Coordinates of C-alpha atoms and ligand atoms in Angstrom, one line a residue:
X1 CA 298.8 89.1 232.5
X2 CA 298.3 87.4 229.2
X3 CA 296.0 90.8 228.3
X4 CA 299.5 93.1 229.3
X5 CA 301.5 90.8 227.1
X6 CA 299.3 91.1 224.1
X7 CA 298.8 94.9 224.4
X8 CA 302.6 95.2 224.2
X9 CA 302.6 92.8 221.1
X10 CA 300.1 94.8 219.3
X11 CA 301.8 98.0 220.4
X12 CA 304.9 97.1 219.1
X13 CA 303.5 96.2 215.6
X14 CA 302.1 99.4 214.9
X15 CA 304.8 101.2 216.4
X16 CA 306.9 99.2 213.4
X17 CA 304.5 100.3 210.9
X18 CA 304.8 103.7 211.6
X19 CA 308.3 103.6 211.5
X20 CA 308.2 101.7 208.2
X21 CA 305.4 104.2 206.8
X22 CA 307.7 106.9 208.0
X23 CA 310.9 105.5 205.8
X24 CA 308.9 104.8 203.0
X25 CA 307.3 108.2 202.2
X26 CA 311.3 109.7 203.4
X27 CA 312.2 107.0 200.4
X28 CA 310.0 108.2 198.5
X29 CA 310.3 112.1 198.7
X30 CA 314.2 111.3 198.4
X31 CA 313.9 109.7 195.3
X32 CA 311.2 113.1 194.0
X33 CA 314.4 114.7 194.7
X34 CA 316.3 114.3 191.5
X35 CA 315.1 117.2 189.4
X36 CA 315.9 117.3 185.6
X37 CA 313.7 120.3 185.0
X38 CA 312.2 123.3 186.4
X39 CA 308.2 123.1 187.8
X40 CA 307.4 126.4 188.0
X41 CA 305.2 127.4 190.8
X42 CA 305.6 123.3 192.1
X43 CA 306.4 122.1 195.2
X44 CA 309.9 122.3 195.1
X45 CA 312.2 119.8 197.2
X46 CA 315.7 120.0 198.2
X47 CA 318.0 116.9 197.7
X48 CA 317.0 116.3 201.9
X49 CA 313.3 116.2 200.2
X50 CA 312.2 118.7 202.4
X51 CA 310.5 122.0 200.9
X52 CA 313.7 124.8 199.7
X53 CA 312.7 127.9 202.2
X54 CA 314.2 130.6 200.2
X55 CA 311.9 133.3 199.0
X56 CA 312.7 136.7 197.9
X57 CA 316.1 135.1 196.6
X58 CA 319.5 135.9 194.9
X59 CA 321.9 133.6 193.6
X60 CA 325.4 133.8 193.0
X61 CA 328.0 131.7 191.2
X62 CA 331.0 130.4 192.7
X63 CA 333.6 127.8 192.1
X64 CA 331.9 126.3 189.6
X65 CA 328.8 126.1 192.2
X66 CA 325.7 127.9 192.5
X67 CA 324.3 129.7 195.9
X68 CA 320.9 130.5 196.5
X69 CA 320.2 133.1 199.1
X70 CA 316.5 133.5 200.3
X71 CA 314.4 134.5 203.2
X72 CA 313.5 131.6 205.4
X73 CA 310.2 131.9 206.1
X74 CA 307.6 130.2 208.9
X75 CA 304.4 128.5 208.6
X76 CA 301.5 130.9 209.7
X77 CA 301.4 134.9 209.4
X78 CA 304.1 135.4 212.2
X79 CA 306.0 133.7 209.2
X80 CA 306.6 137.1 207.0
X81 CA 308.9 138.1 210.1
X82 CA 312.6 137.2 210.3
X83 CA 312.0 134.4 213.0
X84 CA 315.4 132.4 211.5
X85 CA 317.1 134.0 209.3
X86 CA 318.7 133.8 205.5
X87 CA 318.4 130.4 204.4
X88 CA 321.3 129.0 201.7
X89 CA 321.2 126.0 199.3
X90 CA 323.6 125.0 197.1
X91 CA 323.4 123.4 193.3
X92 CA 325.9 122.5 190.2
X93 CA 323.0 122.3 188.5
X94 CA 320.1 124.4 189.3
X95 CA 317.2 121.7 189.5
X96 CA 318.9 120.0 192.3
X97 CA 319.6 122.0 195.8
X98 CA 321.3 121.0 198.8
X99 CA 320.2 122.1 202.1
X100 CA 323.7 124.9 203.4
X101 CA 321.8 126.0 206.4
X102 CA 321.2 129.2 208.0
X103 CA 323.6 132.0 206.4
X104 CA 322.8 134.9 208.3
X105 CA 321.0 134.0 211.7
X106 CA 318.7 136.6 213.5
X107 CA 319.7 137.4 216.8
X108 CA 318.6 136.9 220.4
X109 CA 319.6 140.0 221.4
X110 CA 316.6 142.8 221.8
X111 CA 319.3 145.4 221.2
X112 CA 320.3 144.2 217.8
X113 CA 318.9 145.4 214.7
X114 CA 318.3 141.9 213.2
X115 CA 316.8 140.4 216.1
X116 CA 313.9 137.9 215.6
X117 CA 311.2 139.5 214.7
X118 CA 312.3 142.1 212.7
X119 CA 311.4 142.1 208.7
X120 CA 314.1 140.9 206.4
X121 CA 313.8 140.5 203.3
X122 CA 315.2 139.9 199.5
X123 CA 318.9 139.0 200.8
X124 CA 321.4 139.1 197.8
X125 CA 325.3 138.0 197.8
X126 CA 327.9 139.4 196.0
X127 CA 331.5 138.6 196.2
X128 CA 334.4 140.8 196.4
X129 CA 337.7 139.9 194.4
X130 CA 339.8 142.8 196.2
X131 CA 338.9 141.8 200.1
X132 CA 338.4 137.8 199.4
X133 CA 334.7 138.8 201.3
X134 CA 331.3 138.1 200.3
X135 CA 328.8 141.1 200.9
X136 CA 325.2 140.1 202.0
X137 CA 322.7 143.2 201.4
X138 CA 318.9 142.9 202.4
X139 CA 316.3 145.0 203.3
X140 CA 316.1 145.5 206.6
X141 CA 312.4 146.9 208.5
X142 CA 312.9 146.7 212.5
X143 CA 310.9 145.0 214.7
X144 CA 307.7 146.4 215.5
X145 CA 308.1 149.3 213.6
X146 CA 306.4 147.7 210.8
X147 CA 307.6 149.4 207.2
X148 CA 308.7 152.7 208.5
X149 CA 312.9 152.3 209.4
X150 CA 312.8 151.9 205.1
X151 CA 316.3 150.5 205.4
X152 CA 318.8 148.9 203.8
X153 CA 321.9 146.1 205.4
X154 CA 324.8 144.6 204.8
X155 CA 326.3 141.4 206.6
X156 CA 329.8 140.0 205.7
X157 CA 331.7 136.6 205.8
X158 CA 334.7 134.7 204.5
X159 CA 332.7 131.6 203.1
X160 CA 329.8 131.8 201.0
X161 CA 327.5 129.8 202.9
X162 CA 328.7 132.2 206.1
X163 CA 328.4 132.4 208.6
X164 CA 327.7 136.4 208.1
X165 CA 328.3 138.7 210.4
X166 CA 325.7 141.7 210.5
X167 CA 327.6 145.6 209.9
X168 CA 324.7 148.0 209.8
X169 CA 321.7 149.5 208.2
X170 CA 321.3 152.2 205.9
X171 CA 319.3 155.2 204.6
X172 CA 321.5 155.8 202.0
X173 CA 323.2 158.8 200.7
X174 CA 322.4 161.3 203.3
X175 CA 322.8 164.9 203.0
X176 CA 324.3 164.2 198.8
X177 CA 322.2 164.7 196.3
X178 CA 321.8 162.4 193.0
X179 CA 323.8 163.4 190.0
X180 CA 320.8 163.4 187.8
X181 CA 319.1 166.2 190.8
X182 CA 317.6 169.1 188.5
X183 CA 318.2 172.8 190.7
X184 CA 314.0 172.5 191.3
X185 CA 314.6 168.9 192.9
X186 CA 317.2 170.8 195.4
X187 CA 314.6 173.6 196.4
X188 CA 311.2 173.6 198.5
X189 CA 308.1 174.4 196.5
X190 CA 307.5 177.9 196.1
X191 CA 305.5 178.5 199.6
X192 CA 306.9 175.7 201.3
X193 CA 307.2 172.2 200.4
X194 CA 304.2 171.5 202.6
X195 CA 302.0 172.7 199.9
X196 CA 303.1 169.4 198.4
X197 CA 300.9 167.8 200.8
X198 CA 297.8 167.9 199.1
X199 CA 299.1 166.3 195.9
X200 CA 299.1 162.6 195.0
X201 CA 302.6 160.4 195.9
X202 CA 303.1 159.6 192.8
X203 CA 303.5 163.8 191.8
X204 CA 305.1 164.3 194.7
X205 CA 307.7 162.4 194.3
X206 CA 307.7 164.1 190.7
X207 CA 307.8 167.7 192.8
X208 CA 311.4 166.0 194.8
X209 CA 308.8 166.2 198.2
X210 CA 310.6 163.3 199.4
X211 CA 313.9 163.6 197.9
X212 CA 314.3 166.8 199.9
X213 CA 312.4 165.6 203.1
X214 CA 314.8 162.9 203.3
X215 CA 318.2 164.7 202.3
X216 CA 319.0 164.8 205.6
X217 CA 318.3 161.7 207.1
X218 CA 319.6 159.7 203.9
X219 CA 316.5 157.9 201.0
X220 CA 314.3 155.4 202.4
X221 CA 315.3 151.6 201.0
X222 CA 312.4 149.5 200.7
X223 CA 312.9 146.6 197.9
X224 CA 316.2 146.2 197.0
X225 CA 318.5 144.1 194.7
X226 CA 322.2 144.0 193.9
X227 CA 323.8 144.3 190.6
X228 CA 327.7 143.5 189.9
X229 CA 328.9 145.3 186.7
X230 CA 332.5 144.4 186.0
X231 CA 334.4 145.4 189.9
X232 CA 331.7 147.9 190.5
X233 CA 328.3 147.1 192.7
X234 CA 325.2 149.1 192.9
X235 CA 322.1 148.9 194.9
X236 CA 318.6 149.4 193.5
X237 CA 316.6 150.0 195.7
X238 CA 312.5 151.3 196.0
X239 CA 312.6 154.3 197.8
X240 CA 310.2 158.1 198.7
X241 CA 307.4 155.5 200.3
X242 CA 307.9 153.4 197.0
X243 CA 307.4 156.1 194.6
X244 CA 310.7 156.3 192.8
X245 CA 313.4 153.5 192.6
X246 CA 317.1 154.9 193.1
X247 CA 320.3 153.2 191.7
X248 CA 323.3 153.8 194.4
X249 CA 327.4 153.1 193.4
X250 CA 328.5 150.6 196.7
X251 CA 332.2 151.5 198.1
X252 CA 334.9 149.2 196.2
X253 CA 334.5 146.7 199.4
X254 CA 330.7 146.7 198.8
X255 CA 330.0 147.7 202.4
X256 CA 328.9 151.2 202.3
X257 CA 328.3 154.0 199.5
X258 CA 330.0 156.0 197.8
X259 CA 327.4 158.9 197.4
X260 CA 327.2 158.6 193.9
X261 CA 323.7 158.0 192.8
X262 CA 320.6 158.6 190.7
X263 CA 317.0 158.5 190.8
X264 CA 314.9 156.7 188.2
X265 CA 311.3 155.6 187.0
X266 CA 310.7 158.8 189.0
X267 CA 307.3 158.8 191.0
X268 CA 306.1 155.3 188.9
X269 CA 305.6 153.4 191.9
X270 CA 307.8 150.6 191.2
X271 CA 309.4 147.6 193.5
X272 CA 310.5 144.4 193.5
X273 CA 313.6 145.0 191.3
X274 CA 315.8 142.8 189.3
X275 CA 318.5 144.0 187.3
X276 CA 320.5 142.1 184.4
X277 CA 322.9 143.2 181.2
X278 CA 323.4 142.1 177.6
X279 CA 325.3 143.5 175.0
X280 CA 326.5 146.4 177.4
X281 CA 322.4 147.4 177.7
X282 CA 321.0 147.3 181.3
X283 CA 317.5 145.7 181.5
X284 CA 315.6 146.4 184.7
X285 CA 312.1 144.3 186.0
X286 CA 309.9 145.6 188.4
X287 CA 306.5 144.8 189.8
X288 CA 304.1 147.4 191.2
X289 CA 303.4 148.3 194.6
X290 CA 300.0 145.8 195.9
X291 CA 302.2 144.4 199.1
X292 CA 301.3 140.6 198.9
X293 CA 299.2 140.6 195.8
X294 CA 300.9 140.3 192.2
X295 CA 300.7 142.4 190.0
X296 CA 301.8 143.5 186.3
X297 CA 305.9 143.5 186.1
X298 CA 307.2 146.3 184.3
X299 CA 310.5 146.3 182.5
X300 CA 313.1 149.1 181.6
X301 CA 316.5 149.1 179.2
X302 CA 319.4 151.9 179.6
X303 CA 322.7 151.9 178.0
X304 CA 324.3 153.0 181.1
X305 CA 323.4 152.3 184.7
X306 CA 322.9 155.7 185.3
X307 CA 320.0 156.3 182.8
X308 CA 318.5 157.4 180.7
X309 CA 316.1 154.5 181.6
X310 CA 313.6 153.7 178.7
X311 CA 310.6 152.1 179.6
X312 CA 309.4 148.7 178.1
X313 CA 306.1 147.8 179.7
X314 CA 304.9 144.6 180.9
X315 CA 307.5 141.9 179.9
X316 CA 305.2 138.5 180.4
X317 CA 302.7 137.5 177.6
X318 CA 300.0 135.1 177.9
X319 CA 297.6 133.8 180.4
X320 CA 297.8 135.8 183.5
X321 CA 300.7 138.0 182.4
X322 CA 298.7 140.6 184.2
X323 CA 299.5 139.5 187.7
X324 CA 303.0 138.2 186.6
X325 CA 301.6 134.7 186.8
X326 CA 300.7 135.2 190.4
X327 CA 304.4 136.1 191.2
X328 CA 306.4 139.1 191.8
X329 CA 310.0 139.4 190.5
X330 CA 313.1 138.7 193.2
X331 CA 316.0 138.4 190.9
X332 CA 317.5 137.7 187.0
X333 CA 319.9 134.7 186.9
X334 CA 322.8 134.9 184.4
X335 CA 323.6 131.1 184.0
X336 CA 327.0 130.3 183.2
X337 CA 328.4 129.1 179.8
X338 CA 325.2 129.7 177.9
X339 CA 325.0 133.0 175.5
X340 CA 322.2 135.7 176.8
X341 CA 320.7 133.2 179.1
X342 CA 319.0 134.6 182.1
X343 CA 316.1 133.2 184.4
X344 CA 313.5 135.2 185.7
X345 CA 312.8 134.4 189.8
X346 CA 310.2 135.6 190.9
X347 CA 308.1 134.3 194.5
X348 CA 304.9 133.4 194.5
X349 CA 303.5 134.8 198.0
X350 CA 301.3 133.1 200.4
X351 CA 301.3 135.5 203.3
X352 CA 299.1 133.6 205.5
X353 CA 301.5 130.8 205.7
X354 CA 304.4 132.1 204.1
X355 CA 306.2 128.9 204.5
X356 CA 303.6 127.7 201.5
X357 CA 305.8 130.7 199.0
X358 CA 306.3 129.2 195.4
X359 CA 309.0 129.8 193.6
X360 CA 308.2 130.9 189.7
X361 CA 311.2 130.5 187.1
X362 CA 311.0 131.4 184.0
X363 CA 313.5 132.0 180.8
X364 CA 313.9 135.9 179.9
X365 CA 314.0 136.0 175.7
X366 CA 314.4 138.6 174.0
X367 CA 312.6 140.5 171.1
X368 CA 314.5 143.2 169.4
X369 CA 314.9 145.5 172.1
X370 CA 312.2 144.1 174.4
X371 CA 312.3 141.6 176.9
X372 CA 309.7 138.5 176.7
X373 CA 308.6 136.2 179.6
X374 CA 306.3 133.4 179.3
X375 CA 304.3 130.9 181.4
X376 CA 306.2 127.4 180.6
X377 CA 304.6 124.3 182.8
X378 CA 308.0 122.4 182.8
X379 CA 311.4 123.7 181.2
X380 CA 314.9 122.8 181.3
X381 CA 318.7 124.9 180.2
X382 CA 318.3 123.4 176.6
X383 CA 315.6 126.1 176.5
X384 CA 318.5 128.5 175.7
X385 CA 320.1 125.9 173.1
X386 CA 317.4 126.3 170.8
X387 CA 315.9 130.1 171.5
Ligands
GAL401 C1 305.9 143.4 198.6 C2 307.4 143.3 198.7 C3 307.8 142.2 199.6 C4 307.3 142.6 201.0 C5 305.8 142.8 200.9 C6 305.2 143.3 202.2 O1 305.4 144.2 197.7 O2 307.9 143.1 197.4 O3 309.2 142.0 199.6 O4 307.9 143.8 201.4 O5 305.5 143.8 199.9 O6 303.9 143.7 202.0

């Protein structure tokens, strides 16, 4: 009896430890919380102290408050599937993010294009000023059909931190041609296009192979991002297997197209693209195509959306500017009330636990015409005060 008693005594005692252990290392992972610069690459902690699940992100600024958008991801490779959904977090000052919940949830329905399972991926927010709505685009791959639907989506909702409601998917601009089409991108290869076949992607896409296989059935959308210019929105998007990136004009609710659109960085085999502007010149970032693995970013500049695009090269410098610092872009961040200040987003991948992602953020600077990115272990906003 006495034995019983004792058993319970000592049960009870570690039970209490636990529990203690348990609120200490919650105290302490609260108090890591309270970020006053940016760890690139670090384990980054919400103000909940649990990990910020939002790769392949956006951000937009409202009410004085900033959204983050990103794909919530799942620990082990099951985890590069949409098992949740689009994660949100909100900050006033960009170190420090609070936990908004699910935005856009996948669904339990088998019939539905988002349901769990499917691929979705690089979710971006925009608002719009004439419907009071905010437009959530991603790209959108359906369940079990692994890359091959190529197709772009837009959700809607009436707060930023939704919930959104899913529309549709895309391939956009079927059956309209791009305004910077030449007459040999509109007509088969003498002998039929399928003498294409035998050349490399990258010069078919020069030869308009999959511009005009597509026409029909609207371009494949494989990487995407969203850029607001002014009232105007535009999707960029990788498209023709990933060959050639494509820039297309949204309707003036954001929720479909408006057939107006051009093709750029025509068979270079970009994705991954992040779009920004200063001093009325547009400044592109891509990454090449090697899935997972980073890669060298590229960068572009145009004086109008629509081209012509002049190529810049490999924005980052330094140690292992090669492979992007083992990251690939996801979006440019203006930040409010500072001149020419934009941050560089960029995931680091870890696509046999995705969950494990790291988020790389770097200041873009600018030299002459170029644009500079460099590895910086810890930064803060003064950054822009002094460059
Ligand atoms: C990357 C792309 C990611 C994801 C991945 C799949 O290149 O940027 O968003 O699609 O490929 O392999």
């Amino acid at each position: 009896m006495r034995k019983t008693n004792d058993n319970k005594v000592f049960q009870s005692g570690i039970f209490s430890l636990v529990a203690l252990l348990f609120i200490y290392i919650g105290f302490v992972r609260a108090q890591q919380t309270v970020y006053k610069n940016f760890h690139p690459g670090e384990e980054w902690l919400d103000t909940n102290g649990e990990v910020i699940n939002a790769h392949g992100g956006g951000i937009i600024y409202f009410d004085d408050t900033y959204y983050w958008f990103g794909e919530h991801k799942i620990a082990g490779p099951e985890g590069n599937k949409a098992m949740i959904g689009v994660h949100v977090y909100s900050s006033k000052d960009l170190y420090n993010w609070t936990d908004r919940g699910i935005a856009l949830q996948v669904s339990g329905d088998p019939k539905s294009e988002i349901v769990k399972g499917c691929v979705l991926e690089r979710p971006k927010v925009v608002y719009n000023n004439k419907t009071g709505k905010f437009v959530m685009w991603f790209h959108l791959e359906l369940k079990d059909q692994g890359y091959s639907a190529a197709r772009t989506a837009v959700a809607t909702a009436d707060n930023v931190t939704g919930p959104y409601t899913y529309l549709r998917s895309y391939r956009p601009n079927a059956n309209k041609w791009p305004i910077n089409a030449t007459a040999k991108d509109t007509m088969a290869a003498k002998g039929g296009d399928s003498t294409l076949l035998k050349l490399p992607g990258m010069e078919r896409a020069t030869a308009g192979f999959y511009l005009r296989r597509d026409y029909p059935i609207g371009q494949m959308a494989r990487d995407m991002t969203i850029f607001q210019d002014g009232d105007k929105a535009y999707l960029i998007y990788a498209s023709e297997e990933n060959y050639t990136m494509n820039i297309a004009e949204l309707t003036d609710d954001y929720l479909s197209f408006t057939g107006k659109w051009c093709r750029l960085l025509i068979g270079g085999h970009n994705e991954a693209p992040a779009m920004f502007k200063v001093g009325g010149k547009y400044y592109l970032i891509t990454s090449g195509c090697t899935g997972w693995a980073p890669n060298a970013a590229r960068s572009a500049v145009s004086s109008s959306i629509w081209g012509p695009w002049k190529k810049l090269g490999n924005p980052c410098v330094g140690p292992d500017s090669s492979i992007t610092f083992h990251s690939q872009s996801t979006y440019a961040l203006k930040i409010q009330g500072k001149k020419n200040a934009f941050i560089f987003m960029a995931d680091r991948w870890q696509p046999e636990n995705p969950i494990d992602g790291r988020y790389i953020w770097l200041p873009i600077q600018f030299n002459t015409d170029k644009i500079v990115i460099k590895w910086i272990d810890e930064w803060n906003l003064n950054f822009f005060d002094k460059n």
